[in-house]
CSV table of C-alpha atoms in Angstrom, one decimal:
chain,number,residue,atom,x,y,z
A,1,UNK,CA,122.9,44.5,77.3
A,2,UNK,CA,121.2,47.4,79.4
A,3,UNK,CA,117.6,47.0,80.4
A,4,UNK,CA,115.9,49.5,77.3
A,5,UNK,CA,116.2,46.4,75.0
A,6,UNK,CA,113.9,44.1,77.2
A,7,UNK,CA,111.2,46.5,76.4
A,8,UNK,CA,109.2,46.9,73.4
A,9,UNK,CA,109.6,50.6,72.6
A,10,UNK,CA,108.3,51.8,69.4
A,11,UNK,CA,108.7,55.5,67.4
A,12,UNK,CA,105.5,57.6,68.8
A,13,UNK,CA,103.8,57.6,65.1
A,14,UNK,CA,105.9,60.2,63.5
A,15,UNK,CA,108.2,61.3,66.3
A,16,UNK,CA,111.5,60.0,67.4
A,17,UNK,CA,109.7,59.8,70.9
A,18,UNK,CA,110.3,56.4,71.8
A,19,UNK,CA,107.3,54.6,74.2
A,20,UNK,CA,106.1,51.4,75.5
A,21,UNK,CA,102.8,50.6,73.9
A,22,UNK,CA,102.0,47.7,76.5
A,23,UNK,CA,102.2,51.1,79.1
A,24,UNK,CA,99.5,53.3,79.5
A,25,UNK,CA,101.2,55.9,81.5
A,26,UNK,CA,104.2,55.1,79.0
A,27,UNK,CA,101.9,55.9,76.3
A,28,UNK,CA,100.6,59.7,78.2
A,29,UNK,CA,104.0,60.4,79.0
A,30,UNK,CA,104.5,60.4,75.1
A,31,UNK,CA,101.8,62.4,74.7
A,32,UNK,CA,103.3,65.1,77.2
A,33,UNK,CA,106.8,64.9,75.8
A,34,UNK,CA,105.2,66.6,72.7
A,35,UNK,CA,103.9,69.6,74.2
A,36,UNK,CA,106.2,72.5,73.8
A,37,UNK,CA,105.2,71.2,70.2
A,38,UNK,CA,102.0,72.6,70.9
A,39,UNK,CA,103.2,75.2,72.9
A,40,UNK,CA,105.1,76.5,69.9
A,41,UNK,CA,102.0,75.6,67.5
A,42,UNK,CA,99.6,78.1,70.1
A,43,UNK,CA,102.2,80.9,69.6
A,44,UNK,CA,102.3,80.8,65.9
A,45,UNK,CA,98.3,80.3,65.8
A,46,UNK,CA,97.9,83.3,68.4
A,47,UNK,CA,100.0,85.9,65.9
A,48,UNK,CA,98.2,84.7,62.7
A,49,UNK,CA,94.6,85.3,64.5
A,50,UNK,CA,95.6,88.3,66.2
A,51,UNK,CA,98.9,89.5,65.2
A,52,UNK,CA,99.8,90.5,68.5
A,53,UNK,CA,103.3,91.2,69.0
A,54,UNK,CA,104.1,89.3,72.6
A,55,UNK,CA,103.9,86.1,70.3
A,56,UNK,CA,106.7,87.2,68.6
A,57,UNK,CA,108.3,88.1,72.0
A,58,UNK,CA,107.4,84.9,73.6
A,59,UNK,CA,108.7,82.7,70.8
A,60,UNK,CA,111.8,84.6,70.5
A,61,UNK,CA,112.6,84.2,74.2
A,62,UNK,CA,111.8,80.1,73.7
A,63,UNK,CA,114.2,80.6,71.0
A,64,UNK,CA,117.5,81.7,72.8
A,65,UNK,CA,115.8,79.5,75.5
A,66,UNK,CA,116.6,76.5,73.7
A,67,UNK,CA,120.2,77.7,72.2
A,68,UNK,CA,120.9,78.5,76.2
A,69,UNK,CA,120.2,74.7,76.4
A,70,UNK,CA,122.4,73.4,73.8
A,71,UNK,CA,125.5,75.5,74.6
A,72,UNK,CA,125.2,73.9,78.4
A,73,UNK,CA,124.5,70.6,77.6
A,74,UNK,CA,127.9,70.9,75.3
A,75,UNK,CA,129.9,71.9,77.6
A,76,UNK,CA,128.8,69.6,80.7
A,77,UNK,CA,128.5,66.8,78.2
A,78,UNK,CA,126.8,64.2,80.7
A,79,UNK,CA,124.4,61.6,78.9
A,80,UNK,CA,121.4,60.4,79.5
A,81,UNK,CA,120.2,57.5,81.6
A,82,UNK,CA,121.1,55.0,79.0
A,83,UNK,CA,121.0,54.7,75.1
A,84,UNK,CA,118.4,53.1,73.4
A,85,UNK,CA,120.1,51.4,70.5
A,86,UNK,CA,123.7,52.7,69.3
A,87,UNK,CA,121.9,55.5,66.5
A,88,UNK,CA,119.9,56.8,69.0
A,89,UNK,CA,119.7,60.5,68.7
A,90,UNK,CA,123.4,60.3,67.6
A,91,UNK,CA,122.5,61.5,64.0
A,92,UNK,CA,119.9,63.8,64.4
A,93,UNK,CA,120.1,67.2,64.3
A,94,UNK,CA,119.6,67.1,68.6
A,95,UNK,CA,122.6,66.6,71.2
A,96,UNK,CA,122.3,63.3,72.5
A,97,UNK,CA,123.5,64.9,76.1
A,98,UNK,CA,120.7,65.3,78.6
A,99,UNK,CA,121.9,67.6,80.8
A,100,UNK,CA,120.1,69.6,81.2
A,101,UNK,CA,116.5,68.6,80.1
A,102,UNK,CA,115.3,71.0,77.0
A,103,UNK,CA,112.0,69.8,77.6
A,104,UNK,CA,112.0,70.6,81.0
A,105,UNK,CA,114.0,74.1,80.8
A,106,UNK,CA,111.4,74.7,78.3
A,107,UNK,CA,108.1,74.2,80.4
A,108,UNK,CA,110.2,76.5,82.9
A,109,UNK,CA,110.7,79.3,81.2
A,110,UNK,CA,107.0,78.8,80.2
A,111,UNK,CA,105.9,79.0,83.6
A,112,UNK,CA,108.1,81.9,84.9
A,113,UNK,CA,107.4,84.1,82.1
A,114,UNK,CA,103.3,83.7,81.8
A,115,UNK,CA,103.3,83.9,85.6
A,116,UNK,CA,105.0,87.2,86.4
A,117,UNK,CA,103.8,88.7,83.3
A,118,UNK,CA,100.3,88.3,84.8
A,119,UNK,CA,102.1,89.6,88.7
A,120,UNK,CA,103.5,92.8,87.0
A,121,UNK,CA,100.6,93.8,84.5
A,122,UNK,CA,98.3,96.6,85.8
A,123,UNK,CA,95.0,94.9,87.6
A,124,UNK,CA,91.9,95.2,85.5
A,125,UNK,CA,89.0,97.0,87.4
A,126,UNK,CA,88.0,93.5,88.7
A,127,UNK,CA,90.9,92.9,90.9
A,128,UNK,CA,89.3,89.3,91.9
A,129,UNK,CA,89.4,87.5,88.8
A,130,UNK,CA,92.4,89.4,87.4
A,131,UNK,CA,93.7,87.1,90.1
A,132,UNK,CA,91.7,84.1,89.8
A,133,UNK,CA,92.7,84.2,85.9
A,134,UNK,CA,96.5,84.8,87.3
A,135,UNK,CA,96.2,81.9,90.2
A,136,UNK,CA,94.5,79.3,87.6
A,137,UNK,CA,97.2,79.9,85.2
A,138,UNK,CA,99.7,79.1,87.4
A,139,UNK,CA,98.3,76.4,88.5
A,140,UNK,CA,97.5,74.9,84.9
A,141,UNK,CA,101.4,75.6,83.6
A,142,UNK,CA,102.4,74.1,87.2
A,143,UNK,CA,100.4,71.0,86.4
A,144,UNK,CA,101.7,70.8,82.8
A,145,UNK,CA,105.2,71.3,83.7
A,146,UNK,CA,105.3,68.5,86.3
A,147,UNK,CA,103.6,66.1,83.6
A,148,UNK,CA,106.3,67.1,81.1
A,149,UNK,CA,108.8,66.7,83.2
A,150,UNK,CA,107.8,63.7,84.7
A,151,UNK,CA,107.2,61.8,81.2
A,152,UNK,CA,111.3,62.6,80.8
A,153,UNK,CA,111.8,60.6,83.3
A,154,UNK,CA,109.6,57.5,82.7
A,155,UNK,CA,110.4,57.5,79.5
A,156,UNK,CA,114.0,57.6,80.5
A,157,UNK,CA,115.1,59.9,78.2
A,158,UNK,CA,116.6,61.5,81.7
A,159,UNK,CA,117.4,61.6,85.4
A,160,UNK,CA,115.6,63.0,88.0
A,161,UNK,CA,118.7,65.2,88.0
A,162,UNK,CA,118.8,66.7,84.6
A,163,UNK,CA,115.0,67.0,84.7
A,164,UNK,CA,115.4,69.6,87.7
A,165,UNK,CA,118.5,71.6,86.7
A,166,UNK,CA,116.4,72.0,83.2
A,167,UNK,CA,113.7,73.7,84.7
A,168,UNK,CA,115.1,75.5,87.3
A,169,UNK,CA,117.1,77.2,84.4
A,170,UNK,CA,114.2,77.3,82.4
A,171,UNK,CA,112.4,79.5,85.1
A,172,UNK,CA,115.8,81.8,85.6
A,173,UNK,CA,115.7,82.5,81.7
A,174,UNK,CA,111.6,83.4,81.6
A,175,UNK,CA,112.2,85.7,84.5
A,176,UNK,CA,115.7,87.2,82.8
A,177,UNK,CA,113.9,87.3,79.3
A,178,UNK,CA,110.8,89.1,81.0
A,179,UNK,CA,113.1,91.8,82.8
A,180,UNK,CA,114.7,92.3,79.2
A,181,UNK,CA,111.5,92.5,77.8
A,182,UNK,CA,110.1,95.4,80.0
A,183,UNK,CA,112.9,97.1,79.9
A,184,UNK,CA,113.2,97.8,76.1
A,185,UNK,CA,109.4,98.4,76.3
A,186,UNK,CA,110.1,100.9,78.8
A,187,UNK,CA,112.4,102.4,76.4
A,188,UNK,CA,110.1,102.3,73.6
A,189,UNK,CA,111.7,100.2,71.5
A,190,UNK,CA,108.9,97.8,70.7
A,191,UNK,CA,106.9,100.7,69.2
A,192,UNK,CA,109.8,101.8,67.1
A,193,UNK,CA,109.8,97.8,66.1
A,194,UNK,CA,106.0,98.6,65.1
A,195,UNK,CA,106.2,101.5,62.8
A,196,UNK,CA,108.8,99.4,60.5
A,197,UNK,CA,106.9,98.9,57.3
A,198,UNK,CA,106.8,94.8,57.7
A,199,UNK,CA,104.8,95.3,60.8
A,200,UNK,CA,102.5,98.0,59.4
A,201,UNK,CA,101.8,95.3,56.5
A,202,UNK,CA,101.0,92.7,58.5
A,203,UNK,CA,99.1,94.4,61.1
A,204,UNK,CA,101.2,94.1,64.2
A,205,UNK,CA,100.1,95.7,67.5
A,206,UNK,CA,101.1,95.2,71.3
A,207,UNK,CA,97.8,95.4,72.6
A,208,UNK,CA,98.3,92.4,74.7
A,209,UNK,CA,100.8,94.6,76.5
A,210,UNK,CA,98.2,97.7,77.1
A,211,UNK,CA,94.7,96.3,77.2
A,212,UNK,CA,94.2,92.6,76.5
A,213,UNK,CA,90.7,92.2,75.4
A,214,UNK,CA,88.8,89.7,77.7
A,215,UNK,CA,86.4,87.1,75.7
A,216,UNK,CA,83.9,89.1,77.8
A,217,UNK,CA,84.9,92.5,76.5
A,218,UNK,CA,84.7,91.0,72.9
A,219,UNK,CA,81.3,89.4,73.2
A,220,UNK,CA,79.6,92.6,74.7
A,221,UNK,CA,81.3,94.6,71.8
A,222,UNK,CA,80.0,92.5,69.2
A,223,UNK,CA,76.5,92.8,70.3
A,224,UNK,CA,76.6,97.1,70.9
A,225,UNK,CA,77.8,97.2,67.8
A,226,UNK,CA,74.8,95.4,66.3
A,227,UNK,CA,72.4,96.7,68.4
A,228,UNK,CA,74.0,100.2,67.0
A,229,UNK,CA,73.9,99.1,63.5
A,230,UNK,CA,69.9,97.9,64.3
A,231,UNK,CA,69.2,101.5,65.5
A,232,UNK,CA,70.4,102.8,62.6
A,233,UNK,CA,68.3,101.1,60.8
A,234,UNK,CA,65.2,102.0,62.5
């Protein structure tokens, strides 16, 4: 009998995240186990709002991301710590290998992509909290990364191991994916994607890519234009 089965581990309400409720940090580390959940949720929220285009590109790249992470833990085929039960994750529609980590290789390529997207992109024409913004991003997907991969661990769904391979390939692929990315915008290829009739329907634009408009920018915009509208009154 392996030591899961002394503890009382229960479903995390509607996930197949298994916790111990007696734990508190158990009970966190469930809690950060779910957010590339939320990562994912952010992307799709961000296009709907603003239909901006790098959602799309983002989300794609977490896409082969996580097929990248399938095909590997296939073919090295090592499990995780230990099973928790003998149905555990053995029919669901996931590998029950953990090497690597997807959660992990996930946060990763989150962190390496964001990061060096903010590096490379032009400075705004206040160079000191273009990088502030940059530096406290980094430091908040740093943060996140280490709680996601930490709660891997306690919650033993795996080694300390598989936990780093996953997110040093996770940060490999952002930083591949990024080159990609730049490359067939360099080529134009994104703007060719644009003018397809889909995107002209739904409003698509890569403005996040030429001028990203600063909660700042928006606010001040929103009151020139009533203050024009109130002059036109007058």
């Amino acid at each position: 009998m392996n030591a899961t089965t002394h503890r009382n581990i229960i479903p995390f309400d509607d996930t197949y995240i298994l916790y111990d409720p007696d734990d508190v940090l158990s009970f966190l580390s469930a809690y950060f186990s779910l957010l590339p959940i939320l990562i994912l949720t952010f992307y799709l929220s961000w296009f709907i709002i603003t239909r901006e285009l790098e959602s799309c590109i983002i989300a794609l790249g977490q896409l082969c991301n996580e097929i990248m992470n399938n095909i590997v833990k296939n073919i090295i085929k090592q499990d995780r710590p230990y099973w928790v039960g003998d149905s555990f994750q053995e029919n669901s529609i996931r590998s029950g290998y953990g090497m690597p980590s997807a959660h992990s290789q996930f946060m990763g390529f989150t962190l390496s992509y964001f990061t060096l997207s903010l590096l490379v992109a032009p400075l705004s024409t206040n160079r000191k909290r273009s990088r502030f913004e940059a530096v406290s991003l980094f430091l908040i997907l740093v943060v996140l990364s280490a709680c996601v991969t930490f709660s891997r661990v306690y919650l033993h769904y795996h080694s300390v191991e598989q936990v780093l391979v996953g997110f040093t390939l996770g940060l490999f692929n952002g930083s591949a994916y990024l080159l990609v990315v730049r490359v067939i915008r360099s080529l134009g290829l994104w703007n060719w994607l644009l003018s397809w009739p889909i995107a002209r329907i739904l409003y698509m634009k890569d403005n996040f890519n030429l001028a990203p408009v600063t909660l700042k920018q928006e606010y001040e915009s929103f009151w020139k234009t009533i203050s024009s509208k109130s002059q036109k009154k007058e």
